[in-house]
Each structure stands twice: as C-alpha cells, then as structure tokens.
Coordinates of C-alpha atoms in Angstrom, one line a residue:
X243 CA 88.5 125.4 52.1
X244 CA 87.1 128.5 52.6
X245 CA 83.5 128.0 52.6
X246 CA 84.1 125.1 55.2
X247 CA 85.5 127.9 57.2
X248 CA 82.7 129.8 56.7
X249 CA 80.4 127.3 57.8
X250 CA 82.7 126.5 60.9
X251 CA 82.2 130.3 61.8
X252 CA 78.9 130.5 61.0
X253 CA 77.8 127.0 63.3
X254 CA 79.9 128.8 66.0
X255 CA 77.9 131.5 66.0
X256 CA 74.6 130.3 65.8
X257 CA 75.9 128.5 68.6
X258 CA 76.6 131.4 70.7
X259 CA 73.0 132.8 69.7
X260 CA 71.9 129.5 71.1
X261 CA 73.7 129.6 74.5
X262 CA 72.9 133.3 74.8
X263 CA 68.8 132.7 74.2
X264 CA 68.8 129.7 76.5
X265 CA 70.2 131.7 79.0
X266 CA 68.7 134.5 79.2
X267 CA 65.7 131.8 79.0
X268 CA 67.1 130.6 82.7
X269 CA 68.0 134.1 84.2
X270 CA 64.8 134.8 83.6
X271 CA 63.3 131.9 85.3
X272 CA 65.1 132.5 88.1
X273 CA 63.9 136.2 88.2
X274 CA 60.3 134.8 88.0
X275 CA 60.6 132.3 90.7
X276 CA 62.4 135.3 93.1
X277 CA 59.8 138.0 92.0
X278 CA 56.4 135.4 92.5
X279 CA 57.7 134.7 96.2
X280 CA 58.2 138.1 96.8
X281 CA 54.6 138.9 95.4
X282 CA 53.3 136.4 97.3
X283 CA 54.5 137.6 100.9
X284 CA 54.7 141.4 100.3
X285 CA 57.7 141.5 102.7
X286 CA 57.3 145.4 103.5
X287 CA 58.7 145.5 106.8
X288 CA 62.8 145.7 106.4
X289 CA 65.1 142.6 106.8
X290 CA 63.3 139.5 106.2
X291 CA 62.9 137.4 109.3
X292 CA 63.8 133.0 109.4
X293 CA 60.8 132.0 108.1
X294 CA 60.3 135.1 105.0
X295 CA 64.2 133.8 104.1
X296 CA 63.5 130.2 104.0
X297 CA 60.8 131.0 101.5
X298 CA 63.1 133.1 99.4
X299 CA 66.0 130.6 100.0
X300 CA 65.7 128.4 96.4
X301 CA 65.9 131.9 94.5
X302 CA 68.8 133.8 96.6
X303 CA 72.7 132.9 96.1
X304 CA 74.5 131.7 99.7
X305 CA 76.1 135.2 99.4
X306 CA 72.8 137.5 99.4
X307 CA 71.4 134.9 101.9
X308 CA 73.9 135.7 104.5
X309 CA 73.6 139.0 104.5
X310 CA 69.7 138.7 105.4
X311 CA 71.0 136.6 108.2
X312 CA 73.5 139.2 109.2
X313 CA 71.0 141.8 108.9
X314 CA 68.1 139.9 110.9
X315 CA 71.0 139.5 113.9
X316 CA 72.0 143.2 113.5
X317 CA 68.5 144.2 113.5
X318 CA 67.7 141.8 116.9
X319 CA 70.6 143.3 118.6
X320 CA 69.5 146.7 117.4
X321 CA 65.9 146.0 118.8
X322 CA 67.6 145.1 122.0
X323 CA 69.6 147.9 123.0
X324 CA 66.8 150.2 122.0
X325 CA 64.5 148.0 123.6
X326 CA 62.2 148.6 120.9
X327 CA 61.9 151.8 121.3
X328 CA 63.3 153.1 118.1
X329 CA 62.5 152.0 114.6
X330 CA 63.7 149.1 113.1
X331 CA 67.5 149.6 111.4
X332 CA 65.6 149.1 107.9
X333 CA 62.1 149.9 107.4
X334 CA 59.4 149.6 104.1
X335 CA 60.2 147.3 101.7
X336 CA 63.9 146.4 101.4
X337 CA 63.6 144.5 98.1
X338 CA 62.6 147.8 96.0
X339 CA 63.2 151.4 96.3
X340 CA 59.5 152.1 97.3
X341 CA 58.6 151.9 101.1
X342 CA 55.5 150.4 100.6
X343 CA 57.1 148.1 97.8
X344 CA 55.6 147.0 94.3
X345 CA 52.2 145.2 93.5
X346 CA 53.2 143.9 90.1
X347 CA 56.1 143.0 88.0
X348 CA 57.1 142.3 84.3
X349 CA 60.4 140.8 83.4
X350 CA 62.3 142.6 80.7
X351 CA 65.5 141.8 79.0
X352 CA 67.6 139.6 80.2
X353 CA 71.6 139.0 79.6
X354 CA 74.6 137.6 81.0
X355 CA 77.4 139.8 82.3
X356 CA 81.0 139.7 83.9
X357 CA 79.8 138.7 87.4
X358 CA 76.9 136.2 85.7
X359 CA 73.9 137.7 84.4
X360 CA 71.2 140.4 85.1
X361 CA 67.8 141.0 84.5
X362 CA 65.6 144.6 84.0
X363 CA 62.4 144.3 86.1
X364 CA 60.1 146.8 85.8
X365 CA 57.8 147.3 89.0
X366 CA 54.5 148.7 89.7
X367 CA 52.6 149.7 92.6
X368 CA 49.2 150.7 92.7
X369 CA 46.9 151.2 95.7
X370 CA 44.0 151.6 92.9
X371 CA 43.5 155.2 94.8
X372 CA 46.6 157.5 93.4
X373 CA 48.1 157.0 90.2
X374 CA 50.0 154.0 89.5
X375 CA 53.6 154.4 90.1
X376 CA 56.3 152.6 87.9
X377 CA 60.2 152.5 87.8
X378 CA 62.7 149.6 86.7
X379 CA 64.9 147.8 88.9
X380 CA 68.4 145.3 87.4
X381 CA 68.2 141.9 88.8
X382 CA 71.5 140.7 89.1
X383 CA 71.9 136.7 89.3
X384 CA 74.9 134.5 89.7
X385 CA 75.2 131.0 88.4
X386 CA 75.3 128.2 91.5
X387 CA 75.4 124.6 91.6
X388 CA 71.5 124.2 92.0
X389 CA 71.1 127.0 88.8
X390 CA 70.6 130.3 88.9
X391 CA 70.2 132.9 92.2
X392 CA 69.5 136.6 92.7
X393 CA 72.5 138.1 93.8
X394 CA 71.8 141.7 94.4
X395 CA 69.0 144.2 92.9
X396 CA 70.2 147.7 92.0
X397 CA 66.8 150.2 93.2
X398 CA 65.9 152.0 89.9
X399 CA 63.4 154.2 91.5
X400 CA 64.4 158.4 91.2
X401 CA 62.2 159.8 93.9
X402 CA 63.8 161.5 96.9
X403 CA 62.8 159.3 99.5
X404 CA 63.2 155.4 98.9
X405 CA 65.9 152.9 98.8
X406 CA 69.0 154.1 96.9
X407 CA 71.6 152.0 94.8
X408 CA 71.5 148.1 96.0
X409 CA 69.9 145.6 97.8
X410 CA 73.4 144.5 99.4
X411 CA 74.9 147.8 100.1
X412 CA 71.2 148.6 102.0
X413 CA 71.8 145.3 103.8
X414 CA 75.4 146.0 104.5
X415 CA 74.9 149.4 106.1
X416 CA 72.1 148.0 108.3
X417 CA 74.4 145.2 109.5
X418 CA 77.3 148.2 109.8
X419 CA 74.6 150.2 111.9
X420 CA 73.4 147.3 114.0
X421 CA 77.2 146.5 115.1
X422 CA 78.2 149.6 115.6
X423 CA 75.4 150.6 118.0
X424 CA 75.7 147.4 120.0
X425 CA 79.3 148.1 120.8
X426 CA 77.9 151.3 122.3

C-alpha cells in the first residue's frame, strides 16, 4: 500500500515537471513570436501606430492592445493641440528601456506565475561603433483563448535616462498625459 502511494506521488510529480517544461516550452514561443516582430520593424518612435499594432496583434493580450490604441488616440489628440509643435507624448523606443531600442535578443528562463507566466529577455544593442550595451527585461505573458500573449514588459535597463518600470504604466501615463492636456 505504501509503495503504490509512492508511485501515485511520484507519477504526480513527474507530471507537474511535465506541465511545467511544456509550458515554459509555450511562454517562450510566444516571447519569440513577440520579440521577432519587434526585430523586424524596429518600432523606435513611441506608441505604435494601426498598422505597427496589427503586426504585433497575434503576440499581444486584448488588454496590452488597448492600451496602444488608447495611447495612439492620446498621442493624436496630443499632436493636435500642440499642432505638432512639441514632441510626441512618448518618444524612442517604448518596448525597451533604451531610446534607440535593442538590436538583438536571447530568451532566458522562462516560468509561470500568479498572473500567468513570465519570461527574462536579455537585450542588446549595438551600433557596431560604441560598445555593445546589454541589460535584461521580464516578459510577462497571460494565457488567452488563441494561447499565449505578452501582457506587459518590466524595463530592466539601470541607466539614468530610459524607460523606467513597465511597458503599461509607460503607456498609461502617456494616455493620462494626452487626456489631461486636451481638456486644457
């Protein structure tokens, strides 16, 4: 009786190690498809516009999506009442905490977590004249219907200047900003 709960506890957790591999396995397939978009447009000027977001759209959850559509409306009416003649709301890259944004990227470990999962990505740019310069960003996904999105990134960068603590709290203050001017 014993050793047949033994084996009981031992299938159970070989079948946690299982679930746990496979995924991490996804998470980080969904970190991949996000990060090879983003390599692909090198979207270093602020909140991503219609067509940038419909090429991000089968990586990003419904909730990180609507706040680049918030924030692209924020940023029009911002351009508006300035009449372009003040910088955009956010500018540089949004999706790191370097203004002229990353050149490469490895995926590191990844795990699930309360809120879903999260991923450590470790960034590089490198304009092949000053030396390279590296920092690590978290990726943090949610599970969806259609698999799994990027939810937020929290900016691991430790410069001065740059983008400081997350992706949707960057977003949320440009969107606060944007309002609150056009009710000016």
């Amino acid at each position: 009786m014993i050793r047949a709960g033994l084996f009981v506890i031992a299938a159970l957790v070989a079948a946690s190690a299982a679930q746990a591999q496979t995924d991490a396995v996804a998470l980080a397939k969904a970190a991949h498809g996000f990060y090879g978009v983003y390599m692909t447009l090198h979207p270093s000027d602020g909140i991503p516009d219609a067509a940038t977001r419909a090429k991000f759209a089968p990586y990003v959850s419904s909730a990180l999506d609507k706040l680049f559509v918030e924030g692209d409306q924020a940023e029009g009416r911002y351009a508006a009442a300035t009449k372009n003649q003040s910088p955009p709301l956010v500018e540089g890259d949004l999706f790191t905490p370097n203004f002229e944004g990353a050149t490469s990227y490895r995926i590191g470990a990844c795990a699930m977590d309360a809120q879903g999962g999260h991923c450590a990505v470790t960034l590089t740019y490198d304009d092949r004249k000053d030396k390279p310069l590296s920092w690590t960003d978290t990726v943090y996904l949610v599970r969806t219907a259609a698999g799994w999105r990027v939810d937020d990134i929290a900016y691991g960068g430790t410069w001065d200047f740059g983008n400081k603590g997350r992706l949707t709290r960057t977003l949320k203050s440009a969107i606060e900003e944007g309002n609150t001017f056009s009710l000016k």
